[in-house]
């Protein structure tokens, strides 16, 4: 028999440069039930509104079955676009439904934005660190990444000068409870960021899957909201994955009309449109204010889980370790003392049935710090959080 080596198949250069996500590789190991995994980023199933979604699908099929099962418009189901536009409109900012495109999860939007903006070698600005899934999506289009410096308050707007941003196609920013750091940009930084980007003519991609999952501190205006009055171009991504359920694969893009119409052409070529029945069932679920009663319950789950992990870290991690205290979302970012390699720590942790994600893959540049790690806390029961963090604390050893 022929082996793969002599196969006549020739993959594209683009496909050949793809590698598996570091997280997917770790997740394969952590499927074993004895492993305590802080590696995944799965939302808590406790927050999935199963009876409500079931009833919504049933109502849609009973009353509008033929429409729900038919092809639909690429732009999305009109009542859902109107709902999103209404939900995001604020005093002083009106979103038009024509500025909303429904997508199959915000991950699809990242892929489409890569297609829209990136030529091989195009400069793309990302936070250091940033969301691994976005780096994967953009990388298919072979950009040249430029990392924007961050500190304990997240992205540093003052770092965006003419030299750093020259010829950049966009900056990709996660302002709320960032993945992977859990950090939130304060109002001053948000304002400075949109003003700088407006002055530099740099479009902002604002990715905000976790914004509704705030359980501490004051909600901050979105970059979209702050950007409009100063003339910044902001493309905002939202999703139903964290407020309803990720298996629905439903999200949206809010952007100026010229961006939306290009994205519509791209989406047409990608998948024609997002599943009609899913859009109709989600609209049916949210249209009467369901999220107003549902979201407080979800926030409570996340807050409780976050508290368990912060307590365990305080108890079991060495005094020279530092970690973020998220105001929402599902991640804590830990910085260990210099010299500790979290890739190597992971191997020792897996041998003791505990997993996390080392920090390095979240950096676009080659010089990633090796002493960071990401902990995800929402799906692990309290006693296993305590046990897992204790094991990690032992493996890291006492501080200096
Ligand atoms: N952006 C960020 C920052 C994320 O963490 C995720 C999910 N892990 C996504 C986008 C993709 O979410 P979805 O496609 O489910 O909307």
Coordinates of C-alpha atoms and ligand atoms in Angstrom, one line a residue:
X1 CA 0.0 0.0 0.0
X2 CA 1.1 3.5 -0.7
X3 CA 1.9 5.5 2.4
X4 CA 0.9 9.1 3.0
X5 CA 4.4 10.2 1.9
X6 CA 3.9 9.1 -1.7
X7 CA 0.3 10.4 -1.9
X8 CA -0.4 12.6 -4.9
X9 CA -2.3 15.1 -2.7
X10 CA -0.7 18.6 -2.7
X11 CA -2.0 20.9 0.0
X12 CA -1.9 24.7 -0.3
X13 CA 1.0 26.6 1.3
X14 CA -1.6 28.2 3.5
X15 CA -2.8 24.8 4.8
X16 CA 0.7 23.5 5.3
X17 CA 1.7 26.3 7.6
X18 CA -1.3 25.5 9.9
X19 CA -0.6 23.9 13.2
X20 CA -3.0 22.5 15.8
X21 CA -3.9 24.9 18.5
X22 CA -1.9 24.3 21.7
X23 CA -5.2 24.3 23.6
X24 CA -6.8 21.6 21.4
X25 CA -3.8 19.4 22.0
X26 CA -4.1 19.9 25.8
X27 CA -7.8 19.3 25.7
X28 CA -7.2 15.8 24.2
X29 CA -5.3 14.8 27.3
X30 CA -7.8 16.4 29.6
X31 CA -10.7 14.4 28.4
X32 CA -9.7 11.7 30.9
X33 CA -12.2 12.1 33.8
X34 CA -9.5 11.9 36.4
X35 CA -7.9 15.1 35.1
X36 CA -8.8 18.4 36.8
X37 CA -8.7 20.7 33.8
X38 CA -8.4 24.5 34.1
X39 CA -7.4 24.5 30.4
X40 CA -10.7 24.6 28.4
X41 CA -12.7 27.8 28.0
X42 CA -16.1 26.1 28.0
X43 CA -19.1 28.1 29.4
X44 CA -20.9 26.6 32.3
X45 CA -23.7 24.2 31.1
X46 CA -25.5 25.3 34.3
X47 CA -26.2 28.5 32.4
X48 CA -27.8 26.9 29.3
X49 CA -31.5 27.7 29.2
X50 CA -32.5 24.3 27.9
X51 CA -36.3 24.4 28.5
X52 CA -36.5 27.9 27.0
X53 CA -34.6 27.0 23.9
X54 CA -36.5 23.8 23.5
X55 CA -39.8 25.7 23.7
X56 CA -38.5 28.4 21.3
X57 CA -37.5 25.8 18.6
X58 CA -40.9 24.2 19.1
X59 CA -42.9 27.4 18.7
X60 CA -40.8 28.4 15.6
X61 CA -41.4 25.0 13.9
X62 CA -45.1 25.0 14.8
X63 CA -45.9 28.5 13.6
X64 CA -43.2 29.3 11.0
X65 CA -41.8 25.9 10.1
X66 CA -41.4 26.5 6.3
X67 CA -39.5 29.8 6.8
X68 CA -37.3 28.3 9.5
X69 CA -36.3 25.4 7.3
X70 CA -35.8 27.5 4.1
X71 CA -32.7 29.4 2.9
X72 CA -32.5 32.9 4.2
X73 CA -30.8 36.2 3.6
X74 CA -27.0 36.4 4.0
X75 CA -27.3 39.5 6.2
X76 CA -29.4 37.5 8.7
X77 CA -33.0 37.1 10.0
X78 CA -34.4 40.7 10.0
X79 CA -36.1 40.6 13.4
X80 CA -32.9 39.3 15.0
X81 CA -30.8 42.1 13.3
X82 CA -33.4 44.6 14.6
X83 CA -33.2 43.1 18.1
X84 CA -29.3 43.3 18.2
X85 CA -29.4 46.9 16.9
X86 CA -32.0 47.9 19.5
X87 CA -30.0 46.1 22.3
X88 CA -26.8 47.9 21.5
X89 CA -28.4 51.3 20.9
X90 CA -27.8 53.7 23.8
X91 CA -28.6 57.3 24.6
X92 CA -26.7 59.2 22.0
X93 CA -25.9 56.1 19.8
X94 CA -28.4 54.5 17.5
X95 CA -27.4 51.3 15.7
X96 CA -29.3 50.7 12.4
X97 CA -30.2 47.1 11.7
X98 CA -28.4 47.6 8.3
X99 CA -25.2 47.9 10.3
X100 CA -25.7 44.4 11.8
X101 CA -24.6 41.2 10.2
X102 CA -25.5 37.8 11.8
X103 CA -22.7 35.3 11.7
X104 CA -22.2 31.7 12.8
X105 CA -20.3 32.6 16.0
X106 CA -17.9 35.4 16.4
X107 CA -15.1 33.0 15.4
X108 CA -16.6 33.2 11.9
X109 CA -16.5 36.9 12.0
X110 CA -12.7 36.7 12.8
X111 CA -12.2 34.5 9.8
X112 CA -14.2 36.9 7.5
X113 CA -12.4 39.9 8.8
X114 CA -9.1 38.2 8.0
X115 CA -10.3 37.7 4.5
X116 CA -11.5 41.3 4.3
X117 CA -8.4 43.1 5.6
X118 CA -5.3 40.9 5.4
X119 CA -3.0 40.4 2.4
X120 CA 0.2 38.4 2.9
X121 CA 2.6 40.6 4.9
X122 CA -0.1 43.1 6.0
X123 CA 0.6 44.6 9.4
X124 CA -2.0 43.6 12.0
X125 CA -1.9 44.9 15.6
X126 CA -2.8 42.6 18.5
X127 CA -2.5 42.8 22.2
X128 CA 0.3 40.9 23.9
X129 CA -1.1 38.4 24.9
X130 CA -4.3 38.0 22.8
X131 CA -7.0 35.5 22.0
X132 CA -5.4 32.4 20.5
X133 CA -8.4 31.7 18.2
X134 CA -8.1 35.1 16.6
X135 CA -4.4 34.6 16.0
X136 CA -5.2 31.3 14.3
X137 CA -7.9 32.8 12.1
X138 CA -5.8 35.8 11.0
X139 CA -2.7 33.7 10.5
X140 CA -4.3 31.9 7.6
X141 CA -4.0 35.1 5.7
X142 CA -0.3 35.5 6.5
X143 CA -0.2 38.9 8.3
X144 CA 2.8 40.4 9.9
X145 CA 1.8 40.8 13.6
X146 CA 2.8 43.8 15.6
X147 CA 2.3 43.2 19.3
X148 CA 1.0 46.2 21.3
X149 CA 2.5 46.5 24.8
X150 CA 0.2 45.8 27.8
X151 CA 0.6 46.3 31.5
X152 CA -1.5 45.5 34.6
X153 CA -4.3 47.7 33.2
X154 CA -4.3 45.9 29.8
X155 CA -3.4 47.5 26.4
X156 CA -1.4 50.8 26.7
X157 CA -3.0 53.3 24.2
X158 CA 0.1 55.6 24.4
X159 CA 2.1 52.9 22.7
X160 CA 0.1 53.4 19.5
X161 CA 2.2 55.9 17.7
X162 CA 2.6 56.6 14.0
X163 CA 5.6 54.2 13.7
X164 CA 4.0 51.2 15.3
X165 CA 0.7 51.6 13.4
X166 CA 2.1 52.6 10.0
X167 CA 0.2 50.8 7.2
X168 CA -1.6 48.6 9.8
X169 CA -4.9 47.2 8.6
X170 CA -6.5 47.1 12.0
X171 CA -6.0 46.7 15.7
X172 CA -7.7 43.7 17.4
X173 CA -8.8 44.5 21.0
X174 CA -10.7 42.7 23.8
X175 CA -11.8 45.4 26.2
X176 CA -13.7 43.3 28.7
X177 CA -12.3 40.4 30.8
X178 CA -9.8 39.7 28.1
X179 CA -9.0 36.2 27.0
X180 CA -6.5 35.1 28.3
X181 CA -5.7 37.7 31.0
X182 CA -9.1 38.5 32.4
X183 CA -8.2 42.2 32.3
X184 CA -10.6 45.1 31.6
X185 CA -9.7 48.4 30.0
X186 CA -10.7 51.3 32.1
X187 CA -12.7 54.3 30.7
X188 CA -9.6 56.5 30.4
X189 CA -7.7 53.9 28.3
X190 CA -10.8 53.2 26.2
X191 CA -11.2 56.9 25.4
X192 CA -7.5 57.3 24.7
X193 CA -7.6 54.2 22.4
X194 CA -10.5 55.4 20.3
X195 CA -9.1 58.9 20.0
X196 CA -5.7 57.7 18.9
X197 CA -7.1 55.2 16.4
X198 CA -9.3 57.9 15.0
X199 CA -6.3 60.2 14.6
X200 CA -4.2 57.5 13.0
X201 CA -7.0 56.2 10.8
X202 CA -6.7 52.8 12.3
X203 CA -9.8 50.6 12.3
X204 CA -10.5 48.8 15.6
X205 CA -11.9 45.3 15.8
X206 CA -13.6 45.1 19.3
X207 CA -14.2 41.5 20.3
X208 CA -16.5 41.4 23.3
X209 CA -17.9 37.9 24.0
X210 CA -17.9 38.3 27.7
X211 CA -19.1 41.8 28.3
X212 CA -22.5 40.7 29.6
X213 CA -20.8 38.4 32.2
X214 CA -19.7 41.2 34.5
X215 CA -19.9 40.4 38.2
X216 CA -17.8 43.1 39.7
X217 CA -17.0 46.8 39.1
X218 CA -19.0 49.2 36.9
X219 CA -19.9 48.5 33.3
X220 CA -17.8 50.5 30.8
X221 CA -19.0 52.0 27.5
X222 CA -18.0 49.9 24.5
X223 CA -15.3 51.1 22.1
X224 CA -18.1 51.3 19.5
X225 CA -20.0 53.8 21.6
X226 CA -16.9 55.8 22.5
X227 CA -15.5 55.6 19.0
X228 CA -18.5 57.1 17.1
X229 CA -18.4 60.7 18.4
X230 CA -14.6 60.9 17.7
X231 CA -14.8 59.4 14.2
X232 CA -13.1 56.1 14.9
X233 CA -14.0 53.1 12.7
X234 CA -15.0 50.4 15.2
X235 CA -16.1 46.9 14.1
X236 CA -17.8 45.2 17.1
X237 CA -18.2 41.5 17.5
X238 CA -20.8 40.0 19.8
X239 CA -22.0 36.4 20.4
X240 CA -24.8 34.4 22.0
X241 CA -22.3 31.8 23.0
X242 CA -21.7 33.0 26.5
X243 CA -25.2 34.4 27.2
X244 CA -27.2 31.5 25.9
X245 CA -25.1 28.5 24.6
X246 CA -22.1 28.1 22.3
X247 CA -23.5 25.1 20.5
X248 CA -26.0 27.5 18.8
X249 CA -23.1 29.0 16.9
X250 CA -24.7 32.4 16.7
X251 CA -23.0 35.8 16.8
X252 CA -23.0 39.2 15.1
X253 CA -20.9 42.0 13.6
X254 CA -21.7 45.7 14.0
X255 CA -19.9 47.8 11.5
X256 CA -20.2 50.7 9.1
X257 CA -22.4 49.8 6.1
X258 CA -19.5 49.6 3.6
X259 CA -17.8 47.1 5.8
X260 CA -21.0 45.1 6.3
X261 CA -21.7 44.9 2.5
X262 CA -18.2 43.6 1.9
X263 CA -18.6 41.1 4.7
X264 CA -21.9 40.0 3.2
X265 CA -20.2 39.2 0.0
X266 CA -17.5 37.2 1.9
X267 CA -20.1 35.4 4.0
X268 CA -22.1 34.5 0.9
X269 CA -19.0 32.8 -0.5
X270 CA -18.4 31.1 2.8
X271 CA -21.7 29.6 3.9
X272 CA -24.6 31.6 2.2
X273 CA -26.1 32.4 5.6
X274 CA -26.2 31.4 9.2
X275 CA -28.8 28.6 10.0
X276 CA -32.3 30.2 9.7
X277 CA -33.9 28.0 12.4
X278 CA -31.2 28.9 14.9
X279 CA -31.6 32.6 14.3
X280 CA -35.4 32.4 14.6
X281 CA -35.3 30.3 17.8
X282 CA -32.8 32.6 19.4
X283 CA -34.9 35.6 18.5
X284 CA -38.0 33.9 19.9
X285 CA -36.0 33.3 23.1
X286 CA -34.7 36.8 23.7
X287 CA -37.4 39.0 22.2
X288 CA -39.4 39.5 25.3
X289 CA -36.5 40.4 27.7
X290 CA -35.5 36.9 28.7
X291 CA -31.9 37.9 29.1
X292 CA -32.8 40.4 31.8
X293 CA -33.8 37.5 34.1
X294 CA -31.4 34.9 32.7
X295 CA -28.1 36.9 32.8
X296 CA -28.1 37.6 36.6
X297 CA -28.2 33.8 37.1
X298 CA -25.3 33.2 34.8
X299 CA -23.2 36.0 36.3
X300 CA -23.8 34.5 39.7
X301 CA -22.4 31.1 38.6
X302 CA -19.3 32.8 37.2
X303 CA -18.7 35.0 40.2
X304 CA -19.0 32.0 42.6
X305 CA -16.6 30.0 40.5
X306 CA -14.1 32.8 40.2
X307 CA -14.3 33.3 44.0
X308 CA -13.4 29.6 44.6
X309 CA -10.3 29.9 42.4
X310 CA -9.1 33.2 43.9
X311 CA -9.4 31.7 47.4
X312 CA -7.5 28.6 46.3
X313 CA -4.7 30.7 44.7
X314 CA -4.4 32.8 47.8
X315 CA -4.1 29.7 49.9
X316 CA -1.8 27.5 47.8
X317 CA 0.3 29.6 45.4
X318 CA 3.7 31.0 46.5
X319 CA 3.9 34.6 47.7
X320 CA 5.9 35.7 44.7
X321 CA 3.2 34.6 42.2
X322 CA 0.8 37.3 40.9
X323 CA -2.6 36.8 39.3
X324 CA -5.4 39.0 37.9
X325 CA -8.7 39.5 39.7
X326 CA -11.2 39.5 36.8
X327 CA -14.4 41.7 37.0
X328 CA -16.2 39.2 34.8
X329 CA -15.7 36.4 32.3
X330 CA -13.9 33.1 32.9
X331 CA -10.2 33.5 33.0
X332 CA -7.4 34.2 35.5
X333 CA -3.9 35.0 34.3
X334 CA -1.0 34.0 36.5
X335 CA 2.5 35.3 36.4
X336 CA 5.1 33.1 38.2
X337 CA 8.6 34.1 39.1
X338 CA 11.2 34.5 36.4
X339 CA 12.8 31.2 35.4
X340 CA 9.7 29.0 35.7
X341 CA 8.8 27.5 32.4
X342 CA 5.0 26.9 32.4
X343 CA 5.3 24.5 29.4
X344 CA 7.5 22.3 31.5
X345 CA 5.3 22.8 34.6
X346 CA 2.3 21.6 32.5
X347 CA 4.1 18.3 31.8
X348 CA 4.6 17.7 35.5
X349 CA 1.0 18.9 36.2
X350 CA -0.4 16.4 33.7
X351 CA 1.5 13.6 35.4
X352 CA -0.5 14.5 38.5
X353 CA -3.8 14.9 36.6
X354 CA -4.0 18.7 36.5
X355 CA -4.1 20.8 33.4
X356 CA -3.9 24.5 32.4
X357 CA -2.8 26.4 29.3
X358 CA 0.8 27.8 29.3
X359 CA 1.0 31.5 28.4
X360 CA 3.3 31.4 25.4
X361 CA 0.8 30.4 22.6
X362 CA -1.2 33.6 23.4
X363 CA 1.6 35.8 22.1
X364 CA 1.9 36.6 18.4
X365 CA 5.6 37.4 18.6
X366 CA 8.4 34.8 19.0
X367 CA 9.7 36.4 22.3
X368 CA 6.8 35.2 24.5
X369 CA 7.4 35.2 28.3
X370 CA 7.5 31.6 29.6
X371 CA 6.4 32.2 33.2
X372 CA 2.7 32.9 32.5
X373 CA -0.4 30.6 32.5
X374 CA -4.1 30.8 32.0
X375 CA -6.6 29.3 34.4
X376 CA -10.3 28.7 33.4
X377 CA -12.6 28.3 36.4
X378 CA -16.2 28.0 35.3
X379 CA -16.8 24.3 34.8
X380 CA -14.7 22.8 37.6
X381 CA -16.5 22.0 40.9
X382 CA -15.3 23.7 44.1
X383 CA -13.5 20.8 45.7
X384 CA -11.6 20.0 42.4
X385 CA -10.6 23.7 42.1
X386 CA -9.1 23.5 45.6
X387 CA -7.3 20.1 44.9
X388 CA -6.0 21.2 41.5
X389 CA -4.7 24.5 42.7
X390 CA -3.0 22.8 45.7
X391 CA -1.2 20.4 43.3
X392 CA -0.1 23.3 41.1
X393 CA 1.1 25.2 44.2
X394 CA 3.2 22.2 45.3
X395 CA 4.7 21.7 41.8
X396 CA 5.6 25.4 41.6
X397 CA 7.2 25.3 45.0
X398 CA 7.6 27.9 47.7
X399 CA 8.4 31.5 46.7
X400 CA 11.6 33.3 47.4
Ligands
LIG1 N1 -13.5 35.7 20.8 C1 -13.0 35.4 22.0 C2 -12.2 36.3 22.8 C3 -13.4 34.1 22.6 O1 -12.9 33.8 23.8 C4 -14.2 33.3 21.8 C5 -14.6 31.9 22.3 N2 -13.7 31.2 23.1 C6 -14.6 33.7 20.6 C7 -14.3 34.9 20.1 C8 -15.5 32.8 19.7 O2 -16.7 32.7 20.2 P1 -18.0 32.2 19.3 O3 -17.5 31.8 18.0 O4 -18.5 31.0 20.1 O5 -18.9 33.3 19.3

